[in-house]
GROMACS .gro file of N, CA and C in nm:
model
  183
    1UNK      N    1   0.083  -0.117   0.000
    1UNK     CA    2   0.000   0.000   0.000
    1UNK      C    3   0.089   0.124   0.000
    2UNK      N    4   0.099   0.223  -0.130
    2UNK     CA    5   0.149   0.345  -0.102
    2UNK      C    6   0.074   0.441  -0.018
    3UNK      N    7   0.172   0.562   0.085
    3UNK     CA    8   0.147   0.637   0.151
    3UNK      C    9   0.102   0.740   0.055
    4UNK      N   10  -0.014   0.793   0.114
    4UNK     CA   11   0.028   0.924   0.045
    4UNK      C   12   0.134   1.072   0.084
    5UNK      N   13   0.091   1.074  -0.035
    5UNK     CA   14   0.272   1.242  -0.031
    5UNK      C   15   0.173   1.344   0.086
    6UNK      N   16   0.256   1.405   0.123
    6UNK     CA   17   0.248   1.554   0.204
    6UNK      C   18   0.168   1.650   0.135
    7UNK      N   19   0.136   1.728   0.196
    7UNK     CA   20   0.013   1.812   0.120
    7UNK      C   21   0.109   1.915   0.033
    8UNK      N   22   0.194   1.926   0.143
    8UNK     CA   23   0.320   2.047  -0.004
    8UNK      C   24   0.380   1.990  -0.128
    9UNK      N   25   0.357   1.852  -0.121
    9UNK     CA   26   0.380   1.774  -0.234
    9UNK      C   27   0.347   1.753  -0.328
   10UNK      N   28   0.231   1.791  -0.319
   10UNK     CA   29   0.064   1.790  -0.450
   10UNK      C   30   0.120   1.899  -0.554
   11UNK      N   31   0.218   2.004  -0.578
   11UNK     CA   32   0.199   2.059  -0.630
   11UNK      C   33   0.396   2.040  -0.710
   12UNK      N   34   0.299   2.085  -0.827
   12UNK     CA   35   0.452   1.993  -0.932
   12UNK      C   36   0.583   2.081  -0.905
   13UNK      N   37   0.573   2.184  -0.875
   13UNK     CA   38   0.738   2.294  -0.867
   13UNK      C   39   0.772   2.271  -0.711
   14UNK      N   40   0.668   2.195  -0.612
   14UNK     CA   41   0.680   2.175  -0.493
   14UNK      C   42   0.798   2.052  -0.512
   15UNK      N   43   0.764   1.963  -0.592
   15UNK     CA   44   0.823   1.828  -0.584
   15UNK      C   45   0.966   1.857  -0.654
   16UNK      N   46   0.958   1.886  -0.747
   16UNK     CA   47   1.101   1.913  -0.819
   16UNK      C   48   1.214   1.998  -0.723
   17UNK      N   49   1.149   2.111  -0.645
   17UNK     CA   50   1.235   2.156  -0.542
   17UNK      C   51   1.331   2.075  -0.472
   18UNK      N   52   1.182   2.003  -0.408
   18UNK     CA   53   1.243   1.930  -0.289
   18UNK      C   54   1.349   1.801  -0.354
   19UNK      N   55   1.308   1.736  -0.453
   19UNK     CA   56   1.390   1.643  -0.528
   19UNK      C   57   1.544   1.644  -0.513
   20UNK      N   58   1.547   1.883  -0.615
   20UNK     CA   59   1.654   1.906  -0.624
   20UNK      C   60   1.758   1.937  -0.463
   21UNK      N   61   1.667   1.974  -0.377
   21UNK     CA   62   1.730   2.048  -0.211
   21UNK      C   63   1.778   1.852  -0.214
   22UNK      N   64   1.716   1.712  -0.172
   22UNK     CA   65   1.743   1.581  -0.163
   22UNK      C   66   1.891   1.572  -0.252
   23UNK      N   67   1.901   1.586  -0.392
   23UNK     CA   68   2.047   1.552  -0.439
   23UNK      C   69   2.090   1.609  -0.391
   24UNK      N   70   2.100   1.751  -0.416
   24UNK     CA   71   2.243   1.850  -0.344
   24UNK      C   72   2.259   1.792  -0.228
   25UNK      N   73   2.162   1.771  -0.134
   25UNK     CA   74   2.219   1.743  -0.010
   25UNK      C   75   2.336   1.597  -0.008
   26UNK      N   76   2.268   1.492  -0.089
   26UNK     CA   77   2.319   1.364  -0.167
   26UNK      C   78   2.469   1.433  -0.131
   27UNK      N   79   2.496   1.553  -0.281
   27UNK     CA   80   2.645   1.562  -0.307
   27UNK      C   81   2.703   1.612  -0.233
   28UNK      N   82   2.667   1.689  -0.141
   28UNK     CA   83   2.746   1.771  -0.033
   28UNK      C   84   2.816   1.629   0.034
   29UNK      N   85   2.731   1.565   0.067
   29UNK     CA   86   2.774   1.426   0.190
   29UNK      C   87   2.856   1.372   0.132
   30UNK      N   88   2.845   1.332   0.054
   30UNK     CA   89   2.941   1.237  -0.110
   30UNK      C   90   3.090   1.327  -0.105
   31UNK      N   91   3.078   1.443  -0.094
   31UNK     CA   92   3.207   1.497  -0.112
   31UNK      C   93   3.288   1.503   0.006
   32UNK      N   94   3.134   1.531   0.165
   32UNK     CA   95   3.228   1.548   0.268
   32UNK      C   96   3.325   1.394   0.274
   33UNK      N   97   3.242   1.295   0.266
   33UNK     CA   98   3.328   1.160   0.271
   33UNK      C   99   3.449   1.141   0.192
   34UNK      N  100   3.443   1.178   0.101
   34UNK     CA  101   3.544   1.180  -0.010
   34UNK      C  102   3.692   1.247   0.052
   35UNK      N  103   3.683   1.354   0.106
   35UNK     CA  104   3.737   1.471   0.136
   35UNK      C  105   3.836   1.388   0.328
   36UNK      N  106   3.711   1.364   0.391
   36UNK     CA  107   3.694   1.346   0.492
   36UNK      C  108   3.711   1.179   0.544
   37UNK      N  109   3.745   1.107   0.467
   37UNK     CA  110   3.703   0.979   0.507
   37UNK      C  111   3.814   0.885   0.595
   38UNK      N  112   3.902   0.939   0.670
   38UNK     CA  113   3.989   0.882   0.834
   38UNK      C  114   4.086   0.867   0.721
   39UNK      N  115   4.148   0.888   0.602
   39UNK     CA  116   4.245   0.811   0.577
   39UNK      C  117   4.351   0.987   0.607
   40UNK      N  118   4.338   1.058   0.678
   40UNK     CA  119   4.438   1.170   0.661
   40UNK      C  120   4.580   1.116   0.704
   41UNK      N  121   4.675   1.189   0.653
   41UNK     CA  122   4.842   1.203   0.686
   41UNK      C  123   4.853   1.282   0.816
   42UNK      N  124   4.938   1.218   0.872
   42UNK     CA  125   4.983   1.261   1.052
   42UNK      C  126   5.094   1.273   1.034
   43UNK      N  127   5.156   1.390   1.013
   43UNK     CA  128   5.308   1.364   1.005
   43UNK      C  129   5.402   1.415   1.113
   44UNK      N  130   5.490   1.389   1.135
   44UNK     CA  131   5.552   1.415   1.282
   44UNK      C  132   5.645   1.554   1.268
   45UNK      N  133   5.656   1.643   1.368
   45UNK     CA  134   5.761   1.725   1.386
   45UNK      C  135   5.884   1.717   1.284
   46UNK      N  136   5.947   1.600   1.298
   46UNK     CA  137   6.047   1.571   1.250
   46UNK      C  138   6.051   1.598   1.068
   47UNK      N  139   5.935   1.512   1.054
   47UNK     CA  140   5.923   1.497   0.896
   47UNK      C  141   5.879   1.636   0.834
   48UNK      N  142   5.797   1.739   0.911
   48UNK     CA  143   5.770   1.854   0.868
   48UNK      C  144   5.876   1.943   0.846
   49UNK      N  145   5.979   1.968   0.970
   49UNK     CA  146   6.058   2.032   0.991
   49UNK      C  147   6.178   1.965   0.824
   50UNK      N  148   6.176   1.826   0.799
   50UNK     CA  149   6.297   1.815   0.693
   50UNK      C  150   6.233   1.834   0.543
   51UNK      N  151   6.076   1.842   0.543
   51UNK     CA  152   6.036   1.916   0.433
   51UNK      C  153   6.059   2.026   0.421
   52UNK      N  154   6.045   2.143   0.502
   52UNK     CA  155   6.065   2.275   0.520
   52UNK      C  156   6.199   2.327   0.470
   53UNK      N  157   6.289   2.236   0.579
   53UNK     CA  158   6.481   2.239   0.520
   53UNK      C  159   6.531   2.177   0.392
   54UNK      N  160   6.396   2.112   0.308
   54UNK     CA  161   6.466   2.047   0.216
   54UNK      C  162   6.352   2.020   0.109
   55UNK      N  163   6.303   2.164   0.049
   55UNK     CA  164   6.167   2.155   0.013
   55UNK      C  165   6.180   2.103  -0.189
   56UNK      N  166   6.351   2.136  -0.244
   56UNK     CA  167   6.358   2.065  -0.367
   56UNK      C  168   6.377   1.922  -0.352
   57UNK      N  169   6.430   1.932  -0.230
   57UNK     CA  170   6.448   1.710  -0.255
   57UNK      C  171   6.299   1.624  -0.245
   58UNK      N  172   6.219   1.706  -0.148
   58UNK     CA  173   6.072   1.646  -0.214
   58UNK      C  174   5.993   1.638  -0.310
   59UNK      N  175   6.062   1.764  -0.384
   59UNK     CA  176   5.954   1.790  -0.539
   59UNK      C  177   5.999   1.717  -0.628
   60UNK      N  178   6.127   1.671  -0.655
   60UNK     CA  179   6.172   1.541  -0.715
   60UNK      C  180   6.098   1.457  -0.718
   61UNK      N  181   6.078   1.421  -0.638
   61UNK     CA  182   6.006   1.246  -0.619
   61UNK      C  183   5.861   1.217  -0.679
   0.00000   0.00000   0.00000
C-alpha cells in the first residue's frame, strides 16, 4: 500500500524543489566523505621540519 505524499507535495514545482534540495544534499555528503574519510596524513615534527629544510628534494620524487 502506497502512503500518500504531504500536502506540499501535491503541487509539481513543490516536488522538483524538494527532489533538487534531496540531491544536493546527496552531493554535499558524497564529497564530505570523499574529502573526509579517516584516511588523513599525521606527520611528525620531524618529517615537517625536513620538508621545510629540504623543500627541492621532495619535489623530485
Amino acid at each position: 500500500m502506497k502512503k500518500p505524499l504531504p500536502s506540499f507535495l501535491h503541487h509539481p514545482l513543490a516536488r522538483e524543489i524538494t527532489l533538487a534540495i534531496v540531491i544536493k544534499l546527496l552531493v554535499i555528503v558524497a564529497i564530505f566523505y570523499a574529502f573526509f574519510d579517516g584516511r588523513a596524513v599525521h606527520p611528525d615534527a620531524d618529517a615537517v621540519a625536513e620538508r621545510l629544510a629540504n623543500p627541492q628534494q621532495h619535489a623530485r620524487q
